[in-house]
Coordinates of C-alpha atoms in Angstrom, one line a residue:
Chain A
M1 CA -17.1 -17.5 6.6
D2 CA -16.9 -14.8 4.0
F3 CA -19.0 -12.2 2.2
T4 CA -18.6 -10.8 -1.3
N5 CA -21.1 -8.0 -1.3
A6 CA -23.2 -5.8 1.0
C7 CA -26.3 -7.9 0.7
E8 CA -24.3 -10.9 2.1
L9 CA -22.8 -8.8 4.8
I10 CA -26.2 -7.6 5.9
E11 CA -27.5 -11.2 5.9
L12 CA -24.5 -12.4 8.0
C13 CA -25.0 -9.6 10.6
E14 CA -28.7 -10.1 10.9
K15 CA -28.5 -13.9 11.1
S16 CA -25.8 -13.9 13.7
G17 CA -26.8 -10.8 15.6
K18 CA -23.2 -9.6 15.2
S19 CA -21.8 -6.2 14.3
V20 CA -20.1 -5.4 11.0
A21 CA -16.8 -5.1 12.9
D22 CA -17.1 -8.5 14.5
I23 CA -18.0 -10.2 11.1
M24 CA -15.0 -8.5 9.6
R25 CA -12.8 -9.7 12.5
E26 CA -14.0 -13.3 12.0
R27 CA -13.5 -13.1 8.3
E28 CA -9.9 -12.0 8.8
I29 CA -9.2 -14.8 11.3
V30 CA -10.7 -17.5 9.1
Q31 CA -9.9 -16.4 5.6
G32 CA -6.5 -14.9 6.6
E33 CA -5.6 -18.0 8.6
T34 CA -4.6 -16.1 11.7
D35 CA -5.8 -15.6 15.3
A36 CA -7.8 -13.0 17.2
V37 CA -4.9 -11.6 19.2
T38 CA -2.7 -11.0 16.1
V39 CA -5.5 -9.3 14.3
E40 CA -6.4 -7.0 17.2
E41 CA -2.7 -6.2 17.8
K42 CA -2.2 -5.2 14.1
M43 CA -5.3 -3.0 14.2
K44 CA -4.1 -1.3 17.4
K45 CA -0.8 -0.6 15.8
A46 CA -2.5 1.0 12.8
L47 CA -4.6 3.1 15.1
E48 CA -1.5 4.2 17.0
I49 CA 0.1 5.3 13.7
M50 CA -3.1 7.1 12.6
R51 CA -3.3 8.9 15.9
D52 CA 0.3 10.1 15.6
S53 CA 0.0 11.2 12.0
A54 CA -3.2 13.2 12.8
H55 CA -1.7 15.0 15.7
T56 CA 2.0 15.6 15.0
P57 CA 1.6 18.2 12.2
I58 CA -0.7 20.3 14.5
K59 CA 2.2 20.8 16.9
S60 CA 4.8 21.5 14.2
A61 CA 4.1 22.3 10.6
L62 CA 5.7 19.9 8.1
R63 CA 6.9 21.0 4.7
S64 CA 6.1 18.6 1.9
T65 CA 8.7 17.2 -0.5
G66 CA 7.3 19.0 -3.5
G67 CA 6.7 22.2 -1.4
L68 CA 3.0 22.6 -2.4
I69 CA 1.6 22.0 1.1
G70 CA 2.6 22.3 4.7
G71 CA 1.3 24.0 7.9
E72 CA -2.4 23.8 7.1
A73 CA -3.3 21.7 10.2
A74 CA -1.5 24.1 12.6
K75 CA -3.3 27.1 10.9
L76 CA -6.7 25.5 11.2
N77 CA -6.0 24.5 14.8
A78 CA -5.0 28.1 15.7
H79 CA -8.1 29.4 14.0
R80 CA -10.2 27.0 16.1
M81 CA -8.4 27.7 19.3
A82 CA -9.0 31.4 18.8
G83 CA -12.8 30.7 18.8
K84 CA -13.1 31.7 15.2
S85 CA -14.2 28.3 13.6
I86 CA -17.3 28.6 11.5
C87 CA -17.6 24.8 11.3
S88 CA -17.1 24.3 15.1
G89 CA -17.5 21.0 17.1
V90 CA -16.9 17.7 15.4
L91 CA -16.6 19.2 11.9
S92 CA -13.8 21.7 12.8
K93 CA -11.8 19.0 14.5
A94 CA -12.3 16.6 11.6
L95 CA -11.1 19.3 9.3
I96 CA -7.9 19.8 11.2
Y97 CA -7.1 16.1 11.3
S98 CA -8.0 15.6 7.6
Q99 CA -5.3 18.1 6.7
A100 CA -2.8 16.9 9.2
V101 CA -2.4 13.4 7.8
P102 CA -1.8 14.4 4.2
E103 CA 0.8 16.9 5.6
M104 CA 2.5 14.0 7.4
N105 CA 2.3 11.8 4.3
A106 CA 3.7 14.5 1.9
S107 CA 6.7 15.1 4.2
M108 CA 7.6 11.4 4.2
G109 CA 6.2 10.8 7.6
V110 CA 4.6 7.5 8.6
I111 CA 0.9 7.1 7.8
V112 CA -1.6 4.2 7.3
A113 CA -3.0 4.0 3.8
A114 CA -6.8 3.9 4.2
P115 CA -7.5 2.8 1.6
T116 CA -4.7 4.7 -0.1
A117 CA -1.9 7.2 1.0
G118 CA -3.6 10.0 -0.9
S119 CA -6.8 9.6 1.0
A120 CA -5.3 8.6 4.3
G121 CA -6.6 11.7 6.2
V122 CA -10.3 11.0 5.8
L123 CA -10.8 8.0 8.2
P124 CA -8.6 9.2 11.0
A125 CA -10.3 12.7 10.8
V126 CA -13.7 11.2 11.4
L127 CA -12.6 8.6 14.0
F128 CA -10.6 11.1 16.2
A129 CA -13.1 14.0 15.9
L130 CA -15.9 11.7 17.1
E131 CA -13.7 10.0 19.7
E132 CA -12.8 13.3 21.3
E133 CA -16.1 15.1 21.1
F134 CA -18.2 12.1 22.3
E135 CA -15.5 10.6 24.6
L136 CA -15.6 7.3 22.9
S137 CA -13.4 4.3 24.1
D138 CA -10.5 2.9 22.2
E139 CA -12.6 -0.3 21.7
T140 CA -15.3 1.7 19.9
V141 CA -12.7 3.4 17.7
I142 CA -11.2 0.0 16.8
D143 CA -14.7 -1.3 16.0
G144 CA -14.9 1.7 13.7
L145 CA -11.7 0.7 11.9
F146 CA -13.0 -2.8 11.3
T147 CA -16.3 -1.5 10.0
A148 CA -14.4 0.9 7.7
G149 CA -12.3 -2.1 6.7
A150 CA -15.4 -4.1 5.7
V151 CA -16.6 -1.3 3.4
G152 CA -13.2 -0.7 2.0
Y153 CA -12.8 -4.4 1.3
L154 CA -16.1 -4.5 -0.7
L155 CA -15.0 -1.5 -2.7
M156 CA -11.5 -3.0 -3.4
R157 CA -13.1 -6.2 -4.4
N158 CA -16.1 -5.0 -6.4
A159 CA -15.1 -1.6 -7.6
S160 CA -11.7 0.1 -7.3
V161 CA -9.7 2.2 -4.8
A162 CA -7.1 3.3 -7.3
G163 CA -7.0 6.8 -8.6
A164 CA -5.2 5.6 -11.7
Q165 CA -8.0 3.2 -12.4
A166 CA -11.2 5.1 -11.3
G167 CA -10.3 8.7 -10.3
C168 CA -10.4 10.4 -6.9
Q169 CA -13.9 9.1 -6.3
A170 CA -12.3 5.7 -5.9
E171 CA -9.7 7.1 -3.4
V172 CA -11.3 9.9 -1.4
G173 CA -14.8 8.7 -2.3
S174 CA -14.0 5.2 -1.0
A175 CA -12.3 6.6 2.1
S176 CA -15.4 8.8 2.7
A177 CA -17.7 5.7 2.4
M178 CA -15.5 3.8 4.8
A179 CA -15.4 6.7 7.3
A180 CA -19.2 7.2 7.0
A181 CA -19.8 3.6 7.9
A182 CA -17.3 3.8 10.8
A183 CA -19.0 6.9 12.2
V184 CA -22.4 5.2 12.1
A185 CA -21.1 2.1 13.9
M186 CA -19.3 4.2 16.5
M187 CA -22.4 6.2 17.2
G188 CA -24.6 3.1 17.7
G189 CA -26.1 2.5 14.2
G190 CA -26.6 -1.0 12.7
V191 CA -25.4 -2.7 9.5
K192 CA -28.0 -1.2 7.3
E193 CA -27.4 2.3 8.5
C194 CA -23.6 1.8 8.0
L195 CA -24.1 0.8 4.4
D196 CA -26.7 3.5 3.8
A197 CA -24.2 6.1 4.9
A198 CA -21.5 4.5 2.8
S199 CA -23.7 4.5 -0.3
V200 CA -24.7 8.2 0.1
S201 CA -21.1 9.1 0.6
L202 CA -20.1 7.4 -2.6
S203 CA -23.0 9.0 -4.6
N204 CA -22.0 12.5 -3.3
L205 CA -18.5 12.2 -4.7
L206 CA -19.4 10.3 -7.9
G207 CA -17.3 11.5 -10.8
L208 CA -14.5 13.2 -8.7
V209 CA -11.4 13.2 -10.9
C210 CA -7.8 12.5 -9.9
D211 CA -5.6 15.4 -11.1
P212 CA -2.6 15.8 -8.8
I213 CA -0.5 18.9 -9.5
A214 CA 3.0 17.8 -10.8
G215 CA 1.8 14.2 -10.2
L216 CA 2.5 14.6 -6.5
V217 CA 0.3 13.5 -3.6
E218 CA -0.1 17.0 -2.3
A219 CA -2.6 19.3 -4.0
P220 CA -5.5 19.1 -4.5
C221 CA -5.3 15.8 -2.6
Q222 CA -5.0 17.4 0.8
S223 CA -8.0 19.6 0.7
R224 CA -10.1 16.8 -0.9
N225 CA -9.5 14.8 2.3
A226 CA -11.4 17.6 4.1
I227 CA -14.4 17.1 1.8
G228 CA -14.2 13.3 2.2
A229 CA -14.4 13.7 6.0
A230 CA -17.2 16.3 5.9
N231 CA -19.1 14.2 3.5
A232 CA -18.7 11.1 5.7
L233 CA -20.0 13.0 8.8
T234 CA -23.1 14.4 7.0
S235 CA -23.9 11.0 5.4
A236 CA -23.5 9.3 8.8
E237 CA -25.8 11.8 10.4
M238 CA -28.4 11.3 7.7
A239 CA -28.3 7.5 8.2
L240 CA -28.4 7.8 12.0
S241 CA -31.5 10.1 11.7
G242 CA -33.3 7.3 9.8
I243 CA -32.9 8.5 6.2
K244 CA -32.4 5.6 3.9
A245 CA -30.0 5.6 0.9
V246 CA -32.0 5.6 -2.4
I247 CA -29.5 3.5 -4.2
P248 CA -28.3 0.3 -2.3
F249 CA -24.5 0.1 -1.6
D250 CA -23.7 -2.7 -4.0
E251 CA -25.3 -0.8 -6.9
M252 CA -23.6 2.4 -5.9
A253 CA -20.2 0.6 -5.8
Q254 CA -20.7 -0.8 -9.2
S255 CA -21.8 2.7 -10.5
M256 CA -18.7 4.3 -9.0
Y257 CA -16.5 1.8 -10.8
T258 CA -18.4 2.2 -14.1
V259 CA -18.1 6.0 -13.9
G260 CA -14.4 5.7 -13.1
C261 CA -13.7 3.6 -16.1
K262 CA -15.4 6.2 -18.3
L263 CA -13.2 9.0 -17.0
P264 CA -10.7 10.0 -19.6
N265 CA -7.1 9.0 -19.1
E266 CA -6.2 12.7 -18.4
L267 CA -8.3 12.6 -15.2
R268 CA -6.9 9.4 -13.7
E269 CA -3.7 10.3 -11.9
T270 CA -1.7 11.1 -15.0
A271 CA -1.4 14.8 -14.0
L272 CA -2.6 15.8 -17.5
G273 CA -6.0 17.3 -16.7
G274 CA -8.0 19.1 -14.1
C275 CA -6.0 21.1 -11.5
A276 CA -2.7 19.7 -12.9
A277 CA -3.4 21.1 -16.4
T278 CA -4.3 24.7 -15.3
P279 CA -1.7 27.3 -16.1
T280 CA -0.8 27.5 -12.4
G281 CA -0.7 23.7 -12.1
C282 CA 1.7 23.5 -15.1
A283 CA 3.9 26.4 -13.7
L284 CA 4.2 24.7 -10.4
K285 CA 5.2 21.4 -12.0
C286 CA 7.9 23.2 -13.9
K287 CA 9.1 24.9 -10.8
I288 CA 9.3 21.6 -8.9
F289 CA 11.0 19.5 -11.5
C290 CA 12.9 21.9 -13.7
E291 CA 14.4 24.0 -11.0
G292 CA 14.4 21.6 -8.1
Chain B
M1 CA -9.5 -14.2 -6.4
A2 CA -6.6 -13.6 -4.0
F3 CA -7.7 -12.9 -0.4
I4 CA -8.1 -9.2 0.5
S5 CA -7.2 -8.7 4.1
V6 CA -8.6 -5.9 6.3
F7 CA -5.0 -4.8 6.5
D8 CA -4.8 -4.4 2.7
V9 CA -7.6 -1.8 3.2
I10 CA -6.4 -0.3 6.5
G11 CA -2.8 -0.4 5.5
P12 CA 0.0 -0.7 4.6
N13 CA 1.6 1.3 7.4
M14 CA 4.1 3.3 5.4
V15 CA 6.4 6.3 5.0
G16 CA 4.6 8.6 2.6
P17 CA 3.7 10.0 0.2
S18 CA 2.7 7.3 -2.3
S19 CA 1.8 3.6 -1.8
S20 CA 3.0 2.8 -5.3
H21 CA 6.0 5.2 -5.6
T22 CA 7.3 5.0 -2.0
A23 CA 6.0 1.9 -0.2
G24 CA 6.2 -0.3 -3.2
A25 CA 9.7 1.0 -4.0
A26 CA 10.9 0.2 -0.5
T27 CA 9.5 -3.3 -0.7
I28 CA 11.2 -3.9 -4.1
G29 CA 14.5 -2.8 -2.6
L30 CA 14.1 -5.0 0.5
L31 CA 13.3 -8.1 -1.7
A32 CA 16.4 -7.4 -3.8
R33 CA 18.5 -7.2 -0.7
K34 CA 17.1 -10.5 0.6
M35 CA 17.8 -12.1 -2.8
I36 CA 21.5 -11.2 -3.0
G37 CA 21.8 -12.2 0.6
E38 CA 25.2 -10.7 1.2
Q39 CA 26.6 -7.3 2.2
I40 CA 26.0 -5.0 -0.8
K41 CA 28.8 -2.8 -2.0
K42 CA 27.3 -1.1 -5.0
V43 CA 23.7 -0.6 -6.3
N44 CA 22.4 1.1 -9.4
F45 CA 18.7 1.7 -9.9
V46 CA 17.3 2.0 -13.5
L47 CA 13.9 3.7 -13.3
Y48 CA 11.2 3.3 -16.0
G49 CA 7.9 5.0 -16.7
S50 CA 6.3 7.0 -14.0
F51 CA 9.1 6.0 -11.6
A52 CA 11.5 7.8 -14.0
K53 CA 9.3 10.9 -14.3
T54 CA 8.4 11.6 -10.7
Y55 CA 10.8 9.7 -8.5
K56 CA 12.2 12.8 -6.7
G57 CA 8.8 14.2 -5.6
H58 CA 7.7 10.8 -4.3
G59 CA 10.9 9.9 -2.5
T60 CA 11.2 6.8 -4.7
D61 CA 15.0 7.1 -4.7
R62 CA 15.2 7.2 -0.9
A63 CA 12.7 4.3 -0.6
L64 CA 14.5 2.0 -3.0
L65 CA 17.8 2.6 -1.2
G66 CA 16.0 2.2 2.2
G67 CA 14.9 -1.2 1.1
I68 CA 18.4 -2.1 0.1
L69 CA 19.4 -1.0 3.7
G70 CA 16.8 -3.4 5.1
F71 CA 14.1 -1.0 6.0
S72 CA 10.4 -1.9 5.7
T73 CA 7.8 0.4 4.3
D74 CA 7.0 2.1 7.7
D75 CA 10.6 2.7 8.8
V76 CA 11.3 6.4 9.1
R77 CA 15.0 5.8 8.4
I78 CA 13.9 5.7 4.7
R79 CA 14.0 9.5 4.9
D80 CA 17.7 9.4 5.7
S81 CA 18.7 6.5 3.5
F82 CA 21.3 8.5 1.4
E83 CA 23.3 9.4 4.5
L84 CA 22.8 5.9 6.0
A85 CA 24.0 4.2 2.8
K86 CA 27.2 6.3 2.9
W87 CA 27.7 5.3 6.5
E88 CA 27.5 1.7 5.5
N89 CA 29.8 2.3 2.5
I90 CA 27.2 1.4 -0.1
E91 CA 27.7 3.2 -3.4
Y92 CA 24.4 4.1 -5.0
S93 CA 23.3 5.6 -8.2
Y94 CA 20.2 6.2 -10.3
E95 CA 19.5 6.4 -14.0
C96 CA 16.3 7.0 -15.9
N97 CA 15.3 5.0 -18.9
E98 CA 12.6 7.0 -20.6
T99 CA 13.0 5.4 -24.0
E100 CA 12.0 1.8 -23.4
E101 CA 8.2 1.8 -23.6
D102 CA 7.4 -1.9 -23.2
V103 CA 7.5 -1.9 -19.4
Y104 CA 5.0 -1.6 -16.6
P105 CA 4.6 2.1 -15.6
N106 CA 6.3 1.8 -12.2
T107 CA 9.3 -0.4 -13.0
V108 CA 12.9 -0.5 -11.6
D109 CA 15.9 -2.6 -12.4
V110 CA 18.0 -3.1 -9.2
E111 CA 21.6 -3.8 -10.2
M112 CA 23.6 -5.0 -7.2
E113 CA 27.1 -6.0 -6.5
S114 CA 28.1 -7.5 -3.1
V115 CA 31.5 -7.1 -1.3
S116 CA 32.4 -10.6 -2.4
G117 CA 31.9 -9.6 -6.0
R118 CA 28.6 -11.4 -6.6
K119 CA 26.4 -9.6 -9.1
L120 CA 22.6 -9.7 -9.4
V121 CA 20.0 -7.7 -11.3
V122 CA 16.4 -7.9 -10.4
R123 CA 13.5 -6.2 -12.0
G124 CA 10.6 -5.0 -9.7
E125 CA 7.2 -3.6 -10.6
S126 CA 5.1 -1.6 -8.2
I127 CA 1.5 -2.5 -9.0
G128 CA -0.5 -0.3 -6.7
G129 CA -1.4 -0.1 -3.0
G130 CA 2.1 -1.0 -2.0
K131 CA 1.9 -4.4 -3.7
V132 CA 4.8 -5.5 -5.9
R133 CA 6.0 -8.3 -8.2
L134 CA 9.5 -9.3 -9.2
T135 CA 9.5 -10.0 -12.9
R136 CA 13.1 -10.6 -13.9
I137 CA 16.3 -12.1 -12.4
N138 CA 19.3 -11.2 -14.5
S139 CA 18.0 -11.7 -18.0
V140 CA 15.4 -14.4 -17.2
K141 CA 11.7 -13.4 -16.9
V142 CA 10.2 -14.7 -13.7
H143 CA 7.2 -13.9 -11.4
F144 CA 6.8 -13.8 -7.7
T145 CA 5.5 -11.3 -5.1
G146 CA 7.3 -11.8 -1.7
E147 CA 4.0 -12.2 0.0
Y148 CA 5.1 -15.8 0.8
H149 CA 8.4 -17.3 1.7
A150 CA 10.2 -17.8 -1.6
L151 CA 12.9 -20.2 -2.7
I152 CA 14.7 -19.4 -5.9
V153 CA 16.7 -22.2 -7.4
K154 CA 19.0 -21.4 -10.4
Y155 CA 20.3 -24.3 -12.4
R156 CA 21.1 -25.6 -15.9
D157 CA 17.9 -26.7 -17.6
V158 CA 18.1 -30.5 -17.4
P159 CA 15.5 -33.1 -16.4
G160 CA 14.8 -33.9 -12.7
V161 CA 15.8 -30.7 -10.9
V162 CA 12.2 -29.8 -9.9
A163 CA 11.7 -33.3 -8.6
S164 CA 14.8 -33.1 -6.5
V165 CA 13.8 -29.7 -5.0
T166 CA 10.2 -30.8 -4.2
T167 CA 11.4 -34.0 -2.6
V168 CA 13.5 -32.1 -0.2
L169 CA 10.7 -29.7 0.5
S170 CA 8.4 -32.6 1.2
N171 CA 11.0 -34.2 3.5
Y172 CA 11.1 -30.9 5.5
D173 CA 7.3 -30.6 5.6
V174 CA 7.1 -27.4 3.6
N175 CA 3.7 -26.8 2.0
I176 CA 4.1 -25.3 -1.5
A177 CA 1.7 -22.5 -2.3
Y178 CA 2.9 -21.8 -5.8
L179 CA 5.6 -23.4 -8.0
R180 CA 6.8 -21.9 -11.2
V181 CA 9.5 -22.8 -13.6
F182 CA 11.2 -20.2 -15.9
R183 CA 14.0 -20.6 -18.4
E184 CA 16.0 -18.5 -20.9
S185 CA 16.2 -21.2 -23.5
K186 CA 16.2 -25.0 -23.6
G187 CA 19.3 -26.3 -21.9
G188 CA 20.2 -22.8 -20.7
I189 CA 19.8 -21.0 -17.3
A190 CA 16.6 -21.9 -15.6
Y191 CA 14.9 -20.8 -12.4
T192 CA 12.4 -22.7 -10.2
I193 CA 10.6 -20.4 -7.8
V194 CA 8.7 -22.0 -5.0
E195 CA 6.4 -19.8 -2.8
S196 CA 5.6 -21.6 0.4
D197 CA 3.6 -21.2 3.6
E198 CA 6.5 -22.4 5.8
E199 CA 9.9 -20.9 6.0
I200 CA 12.6 -22.8 4.2
T201 CA 15.5 -23.7 6.5
A202 CA 19.2 -23.6 5.9
D203 CA 19.3 -27.4 6.3
A204 CA 16.8 -27.9 3.5
V205 CA 18.8 -25.6 1.3
E206 CA 22.1 -27.5 2.0
E207 CA 20.2 -30.7 1.1
M208 CA 19.1 -29.3 -2.2
K209 CA 22.6 -28.1 -3.1
K210 CA 23.8 -31.7 -3.2
N211 CA 22.3 -31.8 -6.7
S212 CA 25.3 -30.7 -8.8
V213 CA 23.4 -29.0 -11.6
I214 CA 22.0 -26.5 -9.1
E215 CA 24.2 -23.4 -9.4
D216 CA 22.6 -21.1 -6.8
I217 CA 19.8 -21.0 -4.3
M218 CA 18.3 -17.8 -2.9
V219 CA 15.9 -17.8 0.1
V220 CA 13.6 -14.8 0.5
R221 CA 11.9 -14.8 3.9
R222 CA 8.5 -13.2 4.1

């Protein structure tokens, strides 16, 4: 029991009448030579860490190792609590969590890479915002994680999730596609809607470069997690409303990879281009490494 | 193609900020600790490539030392590894080698000395997403990942050693996933590295040591 692309996943789901999450569970048990209890326990543990990393920085601001970020989640939360949020609802919550996890990560806290450490805020942001606003069960959230895992696996297998290889579109873009599929599944959508949302998410962030200031996983990584989460929610809503993706997921994944390989070296995690190469970016790098 | 687990995607669970520079570094340190298999007195890390350039901002130094202290990638004690190493009387140091270019971007040589005076140098490479490979033991080029149980047999390069090792493994019902043989030169120091599904017991190791050309055996549990 295995699938190597989205077409095969859709076929498996439709033939068996099972969800993406259940197909992904079965694949893990069979191909990973393990059992259902172990797989479920491991995922629960990941969820627990995600939950903690999305909430801790709201209560107390965490300063990053490089000093470029820290305190964003608490600021956003205070803004929301004061009734001033212009995003409101699910989006404002997702925004807070999307900033909290990178804060945790950059201060050497414990996070779950999903699919990478730099993009680790996107999936928890979407999961917990929906969980709280729609009062979803833990089981539904775990199903969301397995659904996201299926999409992430396909991208890891057939494209790339490494910024050094294919830019930020492969990290935050992939995380966004995973979160979009999870959101659709958690809100009752089927396999085709999940993959439509994932495909649209990828296409929206196509070409996004990886340009970390001073080479650190801080800025612009943190705020890009916000755009990854927002993009996932809008793509999910489109799919749930019945809008189909123009480009099928498998073709979109291939395209993301091709675009990534065409990005110049300077824009693939080398900290030689984009934000990192601006005068301010260079000055910050000097401040961190020459004076620190 | 190697199996991609759902936990390779939703994971690893790790102390931030970077899967390659922090989690991978901790894993290399932990593998090195398992290989020397004795209380470590002194450790020096030689950092290459991107490790050398950005190790401070990524906590690579703390993560490497954390691994030496026995911490896994998601152990928050990594943050305090300098203090904890002092507590355990482990001397540690770091040096950057930015001149050697013929190395993988995220590479480290872990130079260890145990309290009993045993010395071991291992080279680790962090290859992304927290995954690592060990590519050198002392001066011999090798290859293994730590994703399986590993048995590392050091011996003088003469005929029959691999056969004697695999016979013991067979007697102890150990299924070999991978077996690779490395040597410095013909008749010189050689290593056989077995990666297996089952754990290799102390009894099996004792049995193997009966072969007098075997100089050392290291067991790295998954």
